[in-house]
Amino acid sequence: MPVRATKRGAARTALDRDCDVLVCGASFAGLTLARELEGTGARVLMVDRYEIGERQTSACAAPTDWLELLGLNGAIRQTFPKLVVHTSRSTAHWQLPFTFSTFDYRELCALLREGSRSSEFETATVERLEPGALHTVYTDRGVLRAPYVIDALGWRRVLSSSQPIQPPGARLSRGLEVHPPGSADELEIWIDRRYVRAGYSWSFPAGEELRVGVGSFEPRDRVKGGTVALATDLRLEPVGYQGNWIPHQLRPATEHGVFFVGDSAGHCLPLTAEGIRPAFYFALALGRELRRALAGEITREQALARYSEFSAKHARDYKLLLTAQRLVGASTASAPLRWAVNSLNVRRLAFWAFNRYLAITPPEFVQAAAQVK
Ligand SMILES: Cc1cc2nc3c(=O)[nH]c(=O)nc-3n(C[C@H](O)[C@H](O)[C@H](O)COP(=O)(O)OP(=O)(O)OC[C@H]3O[C@@H](n4cnc5c(N)ncnc54)[C@H](O)[C@@H]3O)c2cc1C
């Protein structure tokens, strides 16, 4: 079990502070954004309920190009040029036009944090927002005020004023995985009703551990039984549980003067539940707009409108993936699905499909974002 590092008791002094930019949430989206704001001279404060890197929020696999271009190679554990996909009756080997890598969450967070040393960090649980020209954010340690507030708090979208997002009724998928010690060479996926009725299961090796889990597109379906069954079939001990809800629909990227990024904005891709690369991508895009606003080139309202428009421009891709998710979810044991899986054995088809998939949030965006700094 991970050791809890968050300051508690007397170490938790009261907070009452003003800053220029308040980044709520210090995981993939929040840390990337804080790094993008380095050098602006703005007073940036980041808050999270846990210490940075303390709570792993995913199986931590992402396209290698993204990790390398962001300078995060040091956290990589294993790299995979193909994906092995099992259905109930067959196994396909999809050659990829790019590689995926698994990485260590704590190390990756530390690397991102190294790039944002002039921003401050506090552990606090964010509770709610009072919107205004100067927003007020209430936390369990007191009150924070800033004209620029970012919700990078994950699926719950804490700073929204809309109805709370409540599973299992909300548009969410759910994922659960175990992290047994062990090693393997293949990045593997199962689309098999033995483990989950509508969704898929995975085994992602990461050096000396494997991340074995189940994701269900249907939030009412339980995922623990399938996770244990898959680990058992792989002769692994189901230990080191971690799970979460996963948004599978794009949400508005701004609301009452607040910016939302990563899972809070529904940026996780439907079908694959790949949420790390979109969190990086949209955080870079948001950083670009905030830098302009902080430099006085555009107003806060213009930054909100530009970022909102940028996010919404991706709606078509998200809708397509959601349609694919619904089709896969409705047909996990069907012959057409097996045919589709096996057809990607053809290298040209797999390259075409995965290049299109990568282009939704392309790694070249890292260089493009750096050029406008
Ligand atoms: C089991 C599982 C496996 C996954 N595997 C992958 C994978 O291999 N690859 C991939 O690309 N995606 C994966 N995903 C999806 C991915 O984890 C998310 O899309 C990604 O973490 C989103 O990043 P984020 O920064 O927006 O939010 P998060 O990573 O969820 O971070 C939110 C941060 O906010 C903090 N926080 C939350 N509420 C509060 C509060 N009230 N006050 C203060 N702090 C708060 C949290 O502590 C956390 O640090 C997986 C998801 C699950 C559930």
XYZ file of C-alpha atoms and ligand atoms in Angstrom:
426
model
C 0.000 0.000 0.000
C 1.329 3.506 -0.773
C 2.335 5.548 2.265
C 0.080 8.548 2.762
C 2.275 11.634 2.547
C -0.358 14.367 2.777
C 0.151 16.734 5.688
C -2.450 16.245 8.387
C -3.422 17.615 11.794
C -1.365 20.510 13.105
C 0.688 20.645 9.878
C -2.437 21.811 8.053
C -2.424 25.528 8.711
C -5.288 27.752 7.557
C -5.210 29.202 4.048
C -6.357 32.702 3.147
C -4.590 33.845 0.019
C -4.811 35.818 -3.213
C -2.996 34.776 -6.381
C -3.173 35.460 -10.128
C -3.850 31.887 -11.264
C -5.307 29.157 -9.074
C -4.819 25.671 -10.539
C -7.067 23.217 -8.701
C -5.812 19.656 -9.164
C -2.163 18.613 -9.560
C -2.213 15.577 -11.807
C -1.665 15.350 -15.587
C -3.694 18.423 -16.553
C -2.919 20.671 -13.571
C 0.827 19.994 -13.481
C 1.204 20.486 -17.241
C -0.666 23.761 -17.080
C 1.398 25.079 -14.141
C 4.541 24.233 -16.123
C 3.210 26.142 -19.130
C 2.785 29.245 -16.961
C 6.406 29.210 -15.803
C 8.192 32.408 -16.749
C 5.037 34.521 -17.001
C 5.783 36.204 -13.686
C 2.235 35.413 -12.520
C 1.618 34.235 -8.957
C 0.468 30.674 -9.634
C -0.904 28.542 -6.801
C -1.680 24.861 -7.299
C -3.760 22.855 -4.830
C -4.558 19.165 -4.562
C -5.997 17.066 -1.769
C -2.898 14.829 -1.950
C 0.811 15.499 -2.265
C 2.012 15.600 -5.883
C 2.332 12.080 -7.314
C 0.920 10.429 -4.191
C -2.175 8.847 -5.753
C -1.810 7.148 -9.116
C -4.912 7.889 -11.176
C -4.419 5.514 -14.116
C -2.627 2.543 -15.709
C -0.176 5.171 -16.989
C 0.245 4.249 -20.640
C 0.612 7.003 -23.243
C 2.089 7.509 -26.728
C 5.881 7.631 -26.316
C 6.193 10.698 -28.564
C 4.060 12.706 -26.203
C 6.175 11.717 -23.207
C 9.431 12.404 -25.015
C 8.399 15.762 -26.438
C 7.331 16.857 -22.969
C 10.738 15.789 -21.617
C 9.243 13.031 -19.470
C 11.356 10.106 -20.787
C 12.875 9.588 -17.350
C 9.596 8.182 -16.026
C 9.167 5.578 -18.810
C 9.158 1.935 -17.721
C 8.430 -0.035 -20.923
C 7.772 0.722 -24.598
C 5.540 -1.285 -26.953
C 5.420 -1.232 -30.769
C 2.243 -3.333 -30.963
C -0.993 -4.121 -29.200
C -2.163 -7.708 -28.670
C -5.966 -7.859 -28.741
C -7.871 -10.921 -27.543
C -11.520 -11.668 -28.200
C -13.313 -14.763 -26.871
C -12.175 -16.762 -29.901
C -9.110 -15.151 -31.439
C -6.011 -13.057 -30.871
C -4.915 -10.224 -33.145
C -1.533 -8.471 -33.237
C -1.948 -4.824 -34.165
C 1.303 -3.241 -35.382
C 1.227 0.423 -34.397
C 2.603 3.364 -36.414
C 3.894 4.786 -33.113
C 4.762 3.251 -29.759
C 2.999 3.394 -26.411
C 4.983 3.513 -23.167
C 4.051 2.791 -19.597
C 5.517 5.090 -16.977
C 5.841 5.620 -13.241
C 3.205 8.080 -12.045
C 5.153 9.535 -9.134
C 8.258 10.095 -11.263
C 6.289 11.665 -14.099
C 4.560 14.070 -11.712
C 7.935 14.985 -10.172
C 9.354 15.728 -13.630
C 6.408 17.967 -14.499
C 6.682 19.718 -11.150
C 10.398 20.405 -11.713
C 9.373 22.634 -14.598
C 7.060 24.799 -12.495
C 9.221 25.622 -9.516
C 8.098 29.228 -9.226
C 4.479 28.209 -8.678
C 3.405 27.347 -5.153
C 1.709 24.144 -4.072
C -0.584 23.441 -1.126
C -2.495 20.333 -0.106
C -6.161 21.231 0.355
C -9.490 19.746 -0.629
C -11.368 22.059 -2.956
C -15.019 22.350 -2.018
C -16.765 25.019 -4.074
C -16.516 28.275 -5.971
C -18.102 31.678 -5.662
C -17.710 33.193 -9.142
C -16.779 36.838 -9.700
C -14.237 39.140 -11.307
C -12.057 37.789 -8.505
C -13.242 34.188 -7.973
C -13.340 32.801 -4.435
C -12.555 29.117 -3.976
C -13.428 27.466 -0.679
C -11.226 24.623 0.545
C -11.084 22.578 3.732
C -8.164 24.810 4.805
C -9.700 28.165 3.996
C -10.306 30.562 1.168
C -8.338 31.276 -2.011
C -8.986 34.120 -4.450
C -7.865 34.542 -8.062
C -9.121 36.103 -11.313
C -8.032 32.970 -13.203
C -9.291 29.687 -11.755
C -8.776 26.304 -13.383
C -10.627 23.116 -12.498
C -8.217 20.235 -13.230
C -9.845 18.165 -10.501
C -10.908 15.190 -12.588
C -14.280 13.676 -13.454
C -16.299 15.215 -10.614
C -15.990 18.784 -12.056
C -16.053 20.181 -8.538
C -16.144 23.876 -9.524
C -19.166 23.561 -11.770
C -22.409 25.171 -10.661
C -24.483 22.615 -12.572
C -26.040 19.528 -11.017
C -23.363 17.380 -9.314
C -22.063 14.596 -11.559
C -23.222 11.499 -9.752
C -22.510 7.901 -10.794
C -23.989 5.583 -11.769
C -26.551 7.871 -13.478
C -23.975 10.217 -15.049
C -22.255 9.755 -18.411
C -19.250 7.969 -17.033
C -17.368 4.736 -17.555
C -15.673 3.036 -14.644
C -12.258 1.414 -14.331
C -10.535 -0.731 -11.746
C -7.095 -2.302 -11.842
C -4.620 -4.203 -9.705
C -0.840 -3.752 -9.675
C 0.743 -7.144 -8.943
C 4.512 -7.568 -9.099
C 5.647 -9.352 -12.248
C 6.862 -8.781 -15.765
C 5.664 -9.284 -19.343
C 6.550 -8.117 -22.838
C 3.196 -7.359 -24.448
C 0.646 -4.591 -24.118
C -2.563 -6.654 -24.086
C -6.279 -5.912 -24.378
C -9.247 -8.286 -23.990
C -12.669 -7.622 -25.484
C -14.305 -10.525 -23.782
C -17.567 -10.838 -21.865
C -15.923 -13.184 -19.370
C -14.365 -10.089 -17.807
C -16.771 -7.274 -18.696
C -20.100 -7.149 -20.542
C -19.597 -3.781 -22.267
C -16.009 -2.609 -22.217
C -12.534 -4.063 -22.262
C -9.779 -5.365 -20.012
C -6.045 -4.839 -20.094
C -2.628 -5.944 -18.933
C -0.023 -3.187 -19.143
C 3.475 -4.241 -18.025
C 5.544 -1.492 -16.399
C 8.969 -2.756 -15.403
C 8.586 -4.778 -12.259
C 4.809 -4.595 -12.026
C 1.782 -5.203 -14.205
C -1.348 -3.081 -14.327
C -4.239 -5.443 -14.906
C -7.747 -4.082 -15.015
C -11.236 -3.781 -16.416
C -13.064 -0.776 -17.837
C -16.827 -0.811 -18.212
C -18.656 1.629 -20.488
C -21.748 0.916 -18.389
C -21.311 2.588 -14.986
C -23.859 0.273 -13.337
C -21.796 -2.848 -14.104
C -19.367 -3.877 -11.400
C -15.730 -4.326 -12.400
C -14.135 -6.040 -9.410
C -15.150 -9.598 -10.372
C -13.753 -9.195 -13.898
C -10.505 -7.659 -12.638
C -9.945 -10.530 -10.195
C -10.872 -13.097 -12.889
C -8.382 -11.644 -15.389
C -5.585 -11.437 -12.797
C -6.307 -15.025 -11.783
C -6.271 -16.205 -15.418
C -2.882 -14.503 -15.801
C -1.701 -16.253 -12.605
C -1.233 -12.943 -10.854
C -2.266 -11.914 -7.379
C -4.994 -9.238 -7.367
C -3.179 -6.732 -5.141
C -2.734 -2.957 -5.148
C -6.216 -1.885 -6.238
C -6.878 1.504 -7.783
C -9.966 2.622 -9.643
C -11.959 5.634 -10.696
C -14.821 6.959 -12.785
C -13.973 8.049 -16.321
C -15.950 10.694 -18.259
C -16.779 9.536 -21.765
C -18.319 12.659 -23.181
C -16.901 16.095 -23.954
C -18.211 18.736 -21.543
C -18.126 22.555 -21.780
C -14.529 23.697 -21.247
C -15.572 26.920 -19.501
C -18.379 27.862 -17.141
C -19.095 31.084 -15.180
C -15.583 32.412 -15.814
C -13.755 29.196 -14.835
C -11.571 27.032 -17.120
C -11.964 23.230 -17.064
C -9.250 20.911 -18.389
C -8.626 17.170 -18.500
C -11.268 14.828 -17.113
C -13.219 17.736 -15.606
C -13.854 18.923 -19.197
C -14.559 15.379 -20.411
C -11.288 15.424 -22.374
C -10.624 11.705 -21.799
C -11.179 9.954 -25.139
C -14.296 7.742 -25.332
C -13.829 4.077 -26.375
C -10.183 3.806 -25.287
C -10.437 5.819 -22.032
C -7.098 7.351 -22.954
C -7.080 10.517 -20.872
C -3.443 11.385 -20.230
C -2.468 12.643 -23.674
C -5.669 14.762 -23.991
C -4.998 16.179 -20.501
C -1.502 17.221 -21.694
C -2.859 18.569 -24.987
C -5.694 20.692 -23.642
C -3.496 21.942 -20.769
C -0.977 23.195 -23.368
C -3.801 24.875 -25.280
C -5.131 26.491 -22.121
C -1.605 27.577 -21.111
C -1.270 29.340 -24.459
C -4.436 31.393 -23.865
C -3.607 32.148 -20.232
C -0.138 33.382 -21.162
C -1.699 35.794 -23.646
C -4.170 36.993 -21.048
C -1.516 37.388 -18.351
C 0.616 39.402 -20.790
C -2.349 41.734 -21.331
C -2.754 40.787 -25.015
C -6.317 39.488 -24.490
C -8.917 39.829 -21.718
C -10.061 37.004 -19.445
C -13.341 36.855 -21.377
C -11.438 36.490 -24.648
C -9.244 33.746 -23.172
C -12.373 31.918 -21.985
C -14.012 32.205 -25.401
C -10.887 31.136 -27.329
C -10.179 28.126 -25.126
C -13.827 27.070 -25.131
C -13.877 27.244 -28.919
C -10.627 25.274 -29.205
C -11.998 22.468 -27.040
C -15.382 22.417 -28.799
C -13.650 22.083 -32.186
C -12.860 18.494 -31.204
C -16.521 17.580 -30.648
C -16.813 15.617 -33.884
C -13.913 13.297 -33.026
C -15.279 12.729 -29.537
C -18.731 11.930 -30.961
C -17.225 9.434 -33.406
C -15.337 7.686 -30.622
C -18.448 7.635 -28.460
C -20.381 6.030 -31.297
C -17.626 3.422 -31.632
C -17.750 2.878 -27.864
C -21.503 2.245 -28.029
C -21.066 -0.201 -30.922
C -18.300 -2.122 -29.164
C -20.243 -2.083 -25.896
C -23.305 -3.541 -27.583
C -21.443 -6.281 -29.421
C -18.496 -7.572 -27.372
C -19.236 -11.203 -28.295
C -20.414 -10.691 -31.879
C -18.923 -11.979 -35.122
C -18.706 -8.458 -36.703
C -16.647 -7.274 -33.739
C -14.283 -10.237 -34.054
C -14.005 -9.476 -37.759
C -13.184 -5.826 -37.040
C -10.547 -6.800 -34.468
C -8.928 -9.298 -36.834
C -8.999 -6.891 -39.786
C -6.532 -4.663 -37.908
C -4.028 -7.516 -38.207
C -3.449 -5.935 -41.612
C -0.620 -3.519 -40.998
C -1.816 -0.853 -43.444
C -5.257 -0.745 -41.882
C -3.871 -0.599 -38.360
C -1.516 2.245 -39.339
C -4.367 4.184 -40.935
C -6.685 3.734 -37.947
C -4.071 4.555 -35.305
C -2.663 7.536 -37.191
C -6.164 8.968 -37.370
C -6.630 8.250 -33.681
C -3.330 9.945 -32.731
C -4.206 12.975 -34.866
C -7.098 13.866 -32.521
C -4.505 15.244 -30.106
C -1.240 15.060 -32.096
C 2.168 15.122 -30.382
C 3.365 17.877 -32.767
C 1.175 20.176 -30.703
C 3.913 20.211 -28.048
C 6.323 21.928 -30.466
C 3.605 24.219 -31.809
C 2.746 25.307 -28.245
C 6.445 25.899 -27.455
C 6.853 28.129 -30.523
C 4.192 30.616 -29.402
C 5.763 31.031 -25.952
C -8.272 2.328 -13.900
C -7.936 3.398 -14.879
C -6.876 3.234 -15.760
C -6.578 4.234 -16.694
N -5.522 4.041 -17.540
C -5.175 5.005 -18.428
C -4.014 4.836 -19.254
O -3.288 3.846 -19.165
N -3.749 5.816 -20.158
C -4.517 6.949 -20.266
O -4.220 7.806 -21.114
N -5.596 7.141 -19.468
C -5.926 6.217 -18.529
N -6.994 6.413 -17.694
C -7.693 7.719 -17.746
C -6.827 8.774 -17.008
O -6.499 8.292 -15.726
C -7.539 10.111 -16.827
O -8.163 10.502 -18.018
C -6.502 11.162 -16.377
O -6.011 10.817 -15.111
C -7.103 12.556 -16.369
O -6.139 13.452 -15.869
P -6.597 14.759 -15.060
O -5.348 15.469 -14.687
O -7.650 15.479 -15.806
O -7.361 14.194 -13.754
P -6.861 13.242 -12.608
O -5.653 12.483 -13.030
O -8.054 12.496 -12.146
O -6.392 14.252 -11.472
C -7.278 14.988 -10.693
C -6.492 15.539 -9.512
O -7.383 16.331 -8.719
C -7.286 15.948 -7.364
N -8.588 16.196 -6.745
C -9.764 15.632 -7.062
N -10.752 16.168 -6.330
C -10.168 17.092 -5.524
C -10.658 18.024 -4.580
N -11.966 18.113 -4.281
N -9.792 18.861 -3.960
C -8.457 18.803 -4.256
N -7.928 17.948 -5.143
C -8.784 17.114 -5.776
C -6.862 14.494 -7.363
O -6.181 14.152 -6.159
C -5.947 14.436 -8.600
O -4.605 14.698 -8.274
C -7.341 5.431 -16.751
C -8.403 5.607 -15.861
C -8.694 4.624 -14.919
C -9.813 4.830 -13.966
